[in-house]
Coordinates of N, CA, C and O in Angstrom, one line a residue:
X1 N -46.0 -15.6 298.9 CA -47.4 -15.1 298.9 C -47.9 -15.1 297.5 O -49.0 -15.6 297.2
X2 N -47.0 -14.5 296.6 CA -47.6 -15.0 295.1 C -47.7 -15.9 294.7 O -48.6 -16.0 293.8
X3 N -46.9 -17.0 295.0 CA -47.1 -18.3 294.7 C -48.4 -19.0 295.3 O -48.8 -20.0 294.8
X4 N -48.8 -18.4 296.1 CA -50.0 -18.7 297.3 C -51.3 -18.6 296.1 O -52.2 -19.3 295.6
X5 N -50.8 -17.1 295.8 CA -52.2 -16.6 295.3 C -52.6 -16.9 293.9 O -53.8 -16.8 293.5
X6 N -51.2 -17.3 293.0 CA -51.5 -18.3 291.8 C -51.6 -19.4 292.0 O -51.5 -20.0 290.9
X7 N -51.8 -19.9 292.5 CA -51.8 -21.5 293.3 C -53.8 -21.4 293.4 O -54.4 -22.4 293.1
X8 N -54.5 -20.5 293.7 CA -55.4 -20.1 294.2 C -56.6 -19.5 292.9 O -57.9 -19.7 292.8
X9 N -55.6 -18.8 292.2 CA -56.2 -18.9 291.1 C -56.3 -19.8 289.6 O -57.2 -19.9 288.8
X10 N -55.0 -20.3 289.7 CA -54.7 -21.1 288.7 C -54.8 -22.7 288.9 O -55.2 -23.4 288.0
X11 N -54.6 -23.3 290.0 CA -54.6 -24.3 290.6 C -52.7 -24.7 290.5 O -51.8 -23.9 290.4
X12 N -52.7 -26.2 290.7 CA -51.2 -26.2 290.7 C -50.6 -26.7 290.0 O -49.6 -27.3 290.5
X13 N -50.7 -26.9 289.1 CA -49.6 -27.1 287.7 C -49.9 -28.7 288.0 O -48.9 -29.3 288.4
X14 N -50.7 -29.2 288.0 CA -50.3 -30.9 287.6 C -50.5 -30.9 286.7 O -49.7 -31.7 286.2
X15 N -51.4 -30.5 285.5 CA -51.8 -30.6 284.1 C -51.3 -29.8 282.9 O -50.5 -28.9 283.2
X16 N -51.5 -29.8 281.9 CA -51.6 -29.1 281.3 C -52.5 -27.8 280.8 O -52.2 -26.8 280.1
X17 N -53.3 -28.0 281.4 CA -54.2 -27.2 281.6 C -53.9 -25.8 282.8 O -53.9 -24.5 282.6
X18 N -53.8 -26.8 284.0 CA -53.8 -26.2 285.4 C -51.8 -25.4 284.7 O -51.6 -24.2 284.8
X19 N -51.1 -26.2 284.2 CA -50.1 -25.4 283.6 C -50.4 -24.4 283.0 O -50.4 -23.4 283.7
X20 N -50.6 -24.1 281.8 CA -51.4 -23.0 281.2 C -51.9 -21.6 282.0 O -51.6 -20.4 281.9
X21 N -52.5 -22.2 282.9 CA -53.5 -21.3 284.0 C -52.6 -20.9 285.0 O -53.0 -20.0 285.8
X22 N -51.7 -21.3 285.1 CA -50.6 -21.0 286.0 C -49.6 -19.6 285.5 O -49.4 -18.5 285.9
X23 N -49.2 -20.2 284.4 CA -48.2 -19.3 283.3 C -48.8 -17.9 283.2 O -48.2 -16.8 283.3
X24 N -50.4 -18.1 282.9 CA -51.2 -17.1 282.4 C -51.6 -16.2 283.6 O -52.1 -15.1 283.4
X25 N -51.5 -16.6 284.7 CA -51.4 -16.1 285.8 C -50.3 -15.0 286.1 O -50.5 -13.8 286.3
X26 N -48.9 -16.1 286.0 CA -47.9 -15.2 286.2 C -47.8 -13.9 285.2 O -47.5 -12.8 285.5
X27 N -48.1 -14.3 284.2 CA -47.7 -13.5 283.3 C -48.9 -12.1 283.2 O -48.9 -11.2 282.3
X28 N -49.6 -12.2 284.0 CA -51.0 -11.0 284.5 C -50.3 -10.4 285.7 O -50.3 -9.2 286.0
X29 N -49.7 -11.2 286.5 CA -49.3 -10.7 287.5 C -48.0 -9.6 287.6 O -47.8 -8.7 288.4
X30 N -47.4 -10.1 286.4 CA -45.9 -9.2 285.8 C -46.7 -7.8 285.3 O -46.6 -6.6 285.6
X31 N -47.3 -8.3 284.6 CA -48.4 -7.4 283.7 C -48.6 -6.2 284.7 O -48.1 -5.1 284.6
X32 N -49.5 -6.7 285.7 CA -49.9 -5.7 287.0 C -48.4 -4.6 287.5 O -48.0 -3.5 287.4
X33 N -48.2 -6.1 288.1 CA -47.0 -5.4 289.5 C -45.5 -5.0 288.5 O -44.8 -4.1 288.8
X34 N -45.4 -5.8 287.5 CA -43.8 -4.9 286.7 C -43.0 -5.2 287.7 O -42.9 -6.2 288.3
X35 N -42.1 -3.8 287.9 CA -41.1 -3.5 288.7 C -40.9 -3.5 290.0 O -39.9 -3.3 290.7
X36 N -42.4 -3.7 290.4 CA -42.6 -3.5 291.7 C -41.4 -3.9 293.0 O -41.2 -5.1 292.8
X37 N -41.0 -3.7 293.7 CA -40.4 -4.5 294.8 C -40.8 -4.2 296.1 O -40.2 -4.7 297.1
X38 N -41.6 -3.5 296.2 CA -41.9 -3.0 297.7 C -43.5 -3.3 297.8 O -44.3 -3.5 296.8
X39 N -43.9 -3.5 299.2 CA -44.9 -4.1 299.6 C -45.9 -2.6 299.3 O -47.1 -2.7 298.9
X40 N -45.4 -1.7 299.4 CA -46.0 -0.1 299.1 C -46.0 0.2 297.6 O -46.8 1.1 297.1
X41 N -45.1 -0.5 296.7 CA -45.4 -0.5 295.3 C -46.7 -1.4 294.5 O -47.3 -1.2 293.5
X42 N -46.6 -2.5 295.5 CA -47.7 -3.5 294.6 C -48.8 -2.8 295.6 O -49.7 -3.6 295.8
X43 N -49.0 -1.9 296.1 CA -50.3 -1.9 296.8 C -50.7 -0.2 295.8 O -51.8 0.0 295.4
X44 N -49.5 0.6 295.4 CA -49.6 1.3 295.1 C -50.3 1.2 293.4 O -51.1 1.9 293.0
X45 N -49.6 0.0 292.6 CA -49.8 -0.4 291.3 C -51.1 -1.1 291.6 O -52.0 -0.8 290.9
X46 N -51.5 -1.9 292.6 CA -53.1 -2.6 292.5 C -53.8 -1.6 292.8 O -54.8 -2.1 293.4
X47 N -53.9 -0.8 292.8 CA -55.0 0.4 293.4 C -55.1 1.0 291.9 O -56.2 1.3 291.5
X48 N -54.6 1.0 291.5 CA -54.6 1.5 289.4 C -55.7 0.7 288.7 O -56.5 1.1 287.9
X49 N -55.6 -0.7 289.4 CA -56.2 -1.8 288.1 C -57.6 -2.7 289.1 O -58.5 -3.5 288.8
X50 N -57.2 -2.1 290.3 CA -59.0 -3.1 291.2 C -59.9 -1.8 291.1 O -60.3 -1.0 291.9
X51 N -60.2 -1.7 289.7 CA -61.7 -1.2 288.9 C -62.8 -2.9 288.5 O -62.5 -4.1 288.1
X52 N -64.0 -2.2 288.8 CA -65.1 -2.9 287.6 C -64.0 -3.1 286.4 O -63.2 -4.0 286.4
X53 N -64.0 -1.9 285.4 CA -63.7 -2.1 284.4 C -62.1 -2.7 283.8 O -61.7 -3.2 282.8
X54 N -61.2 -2.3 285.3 CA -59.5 -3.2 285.6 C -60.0 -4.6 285.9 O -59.3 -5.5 285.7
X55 N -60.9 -4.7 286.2 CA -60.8 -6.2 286.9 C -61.5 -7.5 285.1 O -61.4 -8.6 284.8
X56 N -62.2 -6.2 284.3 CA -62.6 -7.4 283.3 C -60.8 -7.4 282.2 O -60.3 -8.5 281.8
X57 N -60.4 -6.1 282.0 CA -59.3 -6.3 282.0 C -58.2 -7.1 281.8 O -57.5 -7.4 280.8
X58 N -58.1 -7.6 282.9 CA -57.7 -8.7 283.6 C -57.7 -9.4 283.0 O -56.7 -9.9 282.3
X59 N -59.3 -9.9 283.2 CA -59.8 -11.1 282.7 C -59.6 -11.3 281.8 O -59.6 -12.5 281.6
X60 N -59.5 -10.7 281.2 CA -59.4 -10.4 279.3 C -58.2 -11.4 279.1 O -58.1 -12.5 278.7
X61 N -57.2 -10.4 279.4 CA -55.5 -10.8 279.6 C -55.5 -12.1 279.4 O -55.3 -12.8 278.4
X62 N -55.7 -12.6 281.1 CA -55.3 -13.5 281.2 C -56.3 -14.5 280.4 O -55.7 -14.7 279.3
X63 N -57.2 -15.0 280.5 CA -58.0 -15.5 279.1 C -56.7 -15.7 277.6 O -56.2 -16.7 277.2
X64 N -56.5 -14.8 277.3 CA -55.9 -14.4 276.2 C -54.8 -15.4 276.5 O -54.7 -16.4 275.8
X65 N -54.2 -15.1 277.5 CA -52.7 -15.7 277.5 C -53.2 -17.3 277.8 O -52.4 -18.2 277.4
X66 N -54.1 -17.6 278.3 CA -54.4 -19.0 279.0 C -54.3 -19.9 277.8 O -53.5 -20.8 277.6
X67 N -55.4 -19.5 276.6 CA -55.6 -19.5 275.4 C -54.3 -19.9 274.8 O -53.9 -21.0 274.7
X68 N -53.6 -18.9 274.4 CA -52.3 -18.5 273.6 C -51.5 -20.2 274.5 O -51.3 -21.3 274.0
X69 N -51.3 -19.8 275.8 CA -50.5 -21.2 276.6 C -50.9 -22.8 276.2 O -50.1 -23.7 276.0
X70 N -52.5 -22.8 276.0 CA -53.3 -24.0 275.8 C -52.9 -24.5 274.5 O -52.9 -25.7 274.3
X71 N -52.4 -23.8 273.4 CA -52.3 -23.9 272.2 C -51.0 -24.2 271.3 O -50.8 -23.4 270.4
X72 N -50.2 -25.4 271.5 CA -48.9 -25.7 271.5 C -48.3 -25.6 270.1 O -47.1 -25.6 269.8
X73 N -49.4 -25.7 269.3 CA -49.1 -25.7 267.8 C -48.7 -24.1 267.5 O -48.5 -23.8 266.3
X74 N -48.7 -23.4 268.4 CA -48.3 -21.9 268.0 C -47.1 -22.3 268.1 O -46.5 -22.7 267.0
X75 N -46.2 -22.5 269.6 CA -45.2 -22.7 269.5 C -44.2 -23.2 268.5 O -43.2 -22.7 267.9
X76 N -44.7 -24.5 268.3 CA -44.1 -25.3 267.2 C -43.9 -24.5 266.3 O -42.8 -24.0 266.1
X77 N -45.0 -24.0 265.4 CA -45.3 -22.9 264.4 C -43.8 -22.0 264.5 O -43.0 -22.1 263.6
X78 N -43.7 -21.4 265.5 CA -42.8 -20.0 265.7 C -41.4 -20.9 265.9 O -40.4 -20.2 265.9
X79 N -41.4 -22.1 266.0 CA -39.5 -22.5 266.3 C -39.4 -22.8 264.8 O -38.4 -22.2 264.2
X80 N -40.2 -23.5 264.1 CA -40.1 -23.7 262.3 C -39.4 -22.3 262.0 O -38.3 -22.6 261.3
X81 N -39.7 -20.6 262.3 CA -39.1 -19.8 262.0 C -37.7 -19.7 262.1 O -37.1 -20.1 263.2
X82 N -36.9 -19.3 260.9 CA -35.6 -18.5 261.3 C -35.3 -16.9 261.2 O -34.1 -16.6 261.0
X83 N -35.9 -16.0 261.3 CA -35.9 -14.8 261.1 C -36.4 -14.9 262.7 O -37.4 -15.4 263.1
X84 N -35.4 -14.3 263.3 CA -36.0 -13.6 264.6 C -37.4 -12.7 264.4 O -38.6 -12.9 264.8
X85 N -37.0 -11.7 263.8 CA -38.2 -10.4 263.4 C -39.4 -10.9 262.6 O -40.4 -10.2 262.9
X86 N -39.6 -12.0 261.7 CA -40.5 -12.7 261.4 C -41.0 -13.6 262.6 O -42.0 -13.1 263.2
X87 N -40.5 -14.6 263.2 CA -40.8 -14.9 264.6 C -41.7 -14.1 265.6 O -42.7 -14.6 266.2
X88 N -41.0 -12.6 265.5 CA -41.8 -12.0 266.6 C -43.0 -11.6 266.2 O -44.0 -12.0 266.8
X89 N -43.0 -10.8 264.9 CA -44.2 -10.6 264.2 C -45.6 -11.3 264.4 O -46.7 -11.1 264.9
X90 N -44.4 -12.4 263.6 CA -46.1 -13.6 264.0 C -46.4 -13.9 265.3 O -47.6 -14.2 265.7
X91 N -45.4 -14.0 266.1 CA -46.1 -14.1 268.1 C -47.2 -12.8 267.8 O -48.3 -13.0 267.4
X92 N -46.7 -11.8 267.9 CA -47.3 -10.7 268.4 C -48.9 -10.5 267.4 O -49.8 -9.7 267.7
X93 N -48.7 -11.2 266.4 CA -50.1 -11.3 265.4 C -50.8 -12.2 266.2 O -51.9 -11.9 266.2
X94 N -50.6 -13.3 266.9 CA -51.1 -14.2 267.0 C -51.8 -14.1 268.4 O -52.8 -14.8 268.7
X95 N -51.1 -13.0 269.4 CA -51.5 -12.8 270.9 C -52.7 -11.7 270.1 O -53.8 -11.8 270.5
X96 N -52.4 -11.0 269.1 CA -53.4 -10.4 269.1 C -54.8 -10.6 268.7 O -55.8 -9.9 269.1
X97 N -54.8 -11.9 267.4 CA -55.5 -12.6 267.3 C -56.7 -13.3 268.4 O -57.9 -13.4 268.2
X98 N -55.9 -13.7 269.5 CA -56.1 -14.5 270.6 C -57.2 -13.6 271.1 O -58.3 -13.9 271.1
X99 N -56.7 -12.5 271.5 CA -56.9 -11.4 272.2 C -58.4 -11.3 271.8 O -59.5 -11.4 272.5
X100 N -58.3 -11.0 270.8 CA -59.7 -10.1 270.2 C -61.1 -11.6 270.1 O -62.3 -11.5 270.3
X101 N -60.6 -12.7 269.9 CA -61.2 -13.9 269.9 C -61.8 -13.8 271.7 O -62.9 -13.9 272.1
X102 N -61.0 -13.6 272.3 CA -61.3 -13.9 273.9 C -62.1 -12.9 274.1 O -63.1 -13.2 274.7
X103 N -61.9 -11.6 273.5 CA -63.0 -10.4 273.9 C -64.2 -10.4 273.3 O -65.1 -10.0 274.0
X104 N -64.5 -10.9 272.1 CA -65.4 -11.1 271.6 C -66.4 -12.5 272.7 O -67.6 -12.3 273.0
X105 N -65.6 -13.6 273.0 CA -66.5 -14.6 273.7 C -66.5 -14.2 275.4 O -67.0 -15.0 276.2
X106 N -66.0 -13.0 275.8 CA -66.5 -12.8 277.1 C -68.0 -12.2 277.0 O -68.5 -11.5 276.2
X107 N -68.5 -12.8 278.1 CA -70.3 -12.5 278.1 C -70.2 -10.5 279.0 O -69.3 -10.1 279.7
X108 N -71.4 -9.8 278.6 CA -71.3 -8.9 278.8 C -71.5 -9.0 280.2 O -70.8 -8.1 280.7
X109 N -72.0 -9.4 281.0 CA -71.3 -9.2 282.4 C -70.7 -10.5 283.2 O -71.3 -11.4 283.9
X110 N -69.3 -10.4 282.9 CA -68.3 -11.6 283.1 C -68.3 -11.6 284.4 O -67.6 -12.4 284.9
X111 N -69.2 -10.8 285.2 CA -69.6 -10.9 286.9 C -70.0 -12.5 287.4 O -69.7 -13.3 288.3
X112 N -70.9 -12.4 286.3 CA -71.9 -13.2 286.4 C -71.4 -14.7 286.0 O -72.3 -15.4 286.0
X113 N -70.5 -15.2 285.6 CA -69.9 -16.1 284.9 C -69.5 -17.1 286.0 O -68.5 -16.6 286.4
X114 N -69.6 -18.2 286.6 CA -68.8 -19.3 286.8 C -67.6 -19.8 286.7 O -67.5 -21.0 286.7
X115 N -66.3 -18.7 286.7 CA -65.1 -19.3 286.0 C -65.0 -20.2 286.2 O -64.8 -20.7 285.1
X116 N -65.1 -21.5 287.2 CA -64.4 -22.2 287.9 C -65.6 -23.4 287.5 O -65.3 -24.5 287.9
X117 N -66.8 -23.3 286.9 CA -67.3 -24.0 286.5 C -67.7 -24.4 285.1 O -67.0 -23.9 284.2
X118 N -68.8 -25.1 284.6 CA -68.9 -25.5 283.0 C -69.0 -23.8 282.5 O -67.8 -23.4 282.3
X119 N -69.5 -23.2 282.4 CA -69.7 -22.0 282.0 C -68.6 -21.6 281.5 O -68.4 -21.5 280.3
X120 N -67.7 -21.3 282.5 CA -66.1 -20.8 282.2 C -65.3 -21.3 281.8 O -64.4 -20.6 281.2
X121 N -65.1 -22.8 282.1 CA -64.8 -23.7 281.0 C -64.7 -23.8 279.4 O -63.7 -24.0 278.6
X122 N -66.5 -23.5 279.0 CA -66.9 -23.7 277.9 C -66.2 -22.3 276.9 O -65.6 -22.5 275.9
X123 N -66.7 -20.8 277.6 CA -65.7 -19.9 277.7 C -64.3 -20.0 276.6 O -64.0 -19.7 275.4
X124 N -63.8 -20.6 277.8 CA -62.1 -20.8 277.5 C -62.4 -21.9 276.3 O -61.6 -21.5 275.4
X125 N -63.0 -23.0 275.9 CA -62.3 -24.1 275.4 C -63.0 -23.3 273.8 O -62.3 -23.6 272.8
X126 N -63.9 -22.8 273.6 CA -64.9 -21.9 272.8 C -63.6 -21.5 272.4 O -63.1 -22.2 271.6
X127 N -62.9 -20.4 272.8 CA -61.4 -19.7 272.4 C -60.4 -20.7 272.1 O -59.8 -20.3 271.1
X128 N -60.1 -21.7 272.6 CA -59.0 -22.7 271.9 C -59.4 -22.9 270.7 O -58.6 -22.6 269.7
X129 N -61.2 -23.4 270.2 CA -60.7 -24.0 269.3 C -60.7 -23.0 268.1 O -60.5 -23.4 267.0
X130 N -61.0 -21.6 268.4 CA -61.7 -20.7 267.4 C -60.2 -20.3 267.3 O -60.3 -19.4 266.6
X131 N -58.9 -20.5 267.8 CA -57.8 -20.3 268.1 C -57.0 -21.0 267.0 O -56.1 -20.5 266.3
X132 N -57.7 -22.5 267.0 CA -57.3 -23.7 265.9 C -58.1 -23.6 265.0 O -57.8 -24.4 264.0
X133 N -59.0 -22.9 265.0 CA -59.7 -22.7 263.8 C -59.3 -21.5 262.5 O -59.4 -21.5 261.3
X134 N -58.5 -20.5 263.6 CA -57.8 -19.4 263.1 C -56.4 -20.0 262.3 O -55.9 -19.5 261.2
X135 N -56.0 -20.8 262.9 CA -54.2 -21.1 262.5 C -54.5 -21.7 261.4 O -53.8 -21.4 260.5
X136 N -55.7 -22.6 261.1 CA -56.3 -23.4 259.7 C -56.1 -22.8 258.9 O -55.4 -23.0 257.9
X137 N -56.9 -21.5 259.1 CA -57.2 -20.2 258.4 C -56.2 -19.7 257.4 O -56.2 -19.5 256.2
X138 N -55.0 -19.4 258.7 CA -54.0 -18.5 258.0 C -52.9 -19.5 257.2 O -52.1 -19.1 256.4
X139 N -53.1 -20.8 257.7 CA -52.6 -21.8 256.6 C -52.9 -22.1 255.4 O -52.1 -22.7 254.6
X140 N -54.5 -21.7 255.1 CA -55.2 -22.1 253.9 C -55.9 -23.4 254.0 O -56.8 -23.7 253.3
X141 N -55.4 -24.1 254.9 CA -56.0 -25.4 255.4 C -57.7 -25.5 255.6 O -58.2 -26.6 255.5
X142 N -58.7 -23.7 256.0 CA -60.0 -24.0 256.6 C -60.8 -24.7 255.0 O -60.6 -24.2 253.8
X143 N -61.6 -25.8 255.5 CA -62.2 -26.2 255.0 C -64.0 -25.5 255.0 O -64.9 -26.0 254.2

């Protein structure tokens, strides 16, 4: 059934993209449900977050992580590391980064938004590159 319902949201992994959107899914979904194991726990934990203001939430999230997924030069970036604790640091600088880039380019009523069309698209690709524009940044590289 969850596979159903990321499949639904994310589409199905043929791309890199549709990969991304998949991952970013799961990883909203972990987000949500946790520990859940019972059909009375995930009903109990979604009743917490299906708000207006849970549902932009969400969106937020996952955006963030879709972003953070789309953007492979992070990774690379973080294996170059050998300090585990420097490693994490910079992940965790970098989701936060992400984060605040995605919140800033969601439109004030993300109701109204087209995910699934140019709109939401533009959206998301708006945050990659301001993503690659950031890494420039903290390299010294922005011109």
């Amino acid at each position: 059934m969850l596979d159903e319902l990321i499949t639904f949201v994310a589409g199905d992994g043929n791309d890199l993209d549709a990969q991304a959107a998949r991952d970013a899914a799961c990883d909203v979904l972990d987000q949500i449900f946790g520990d859940a194991d019972t059909w009375a726990e995930l009903t109990d934990t979604a009743g917490t977050v299906v708000s207006r203001d849970g549902l932009v939430m969400l969106l937020e999230s996952f955006l963030a992580r879709y972003v953070y997924n789309r953007v492979p030069v992070i990774a690379e970036r973080l294996n170059r590391m050998t300090d585990p604790q420097m490693v994490q640091r910079a992940d965790d600088e970098m989701r936060q980064i992400i984060a605040v880039m995605v919140s800033v380019r969601i439109p004030s009523d993300p109701f109204a938004v087209d995910w699934a069309g140019s709109e939401g698209q533009q959206i998301a690709d708006d945050a990659v590159r301001l993503t690659y524009e950031a890494l420039q940044g903290l390299d010294g590289d922005a011109q």
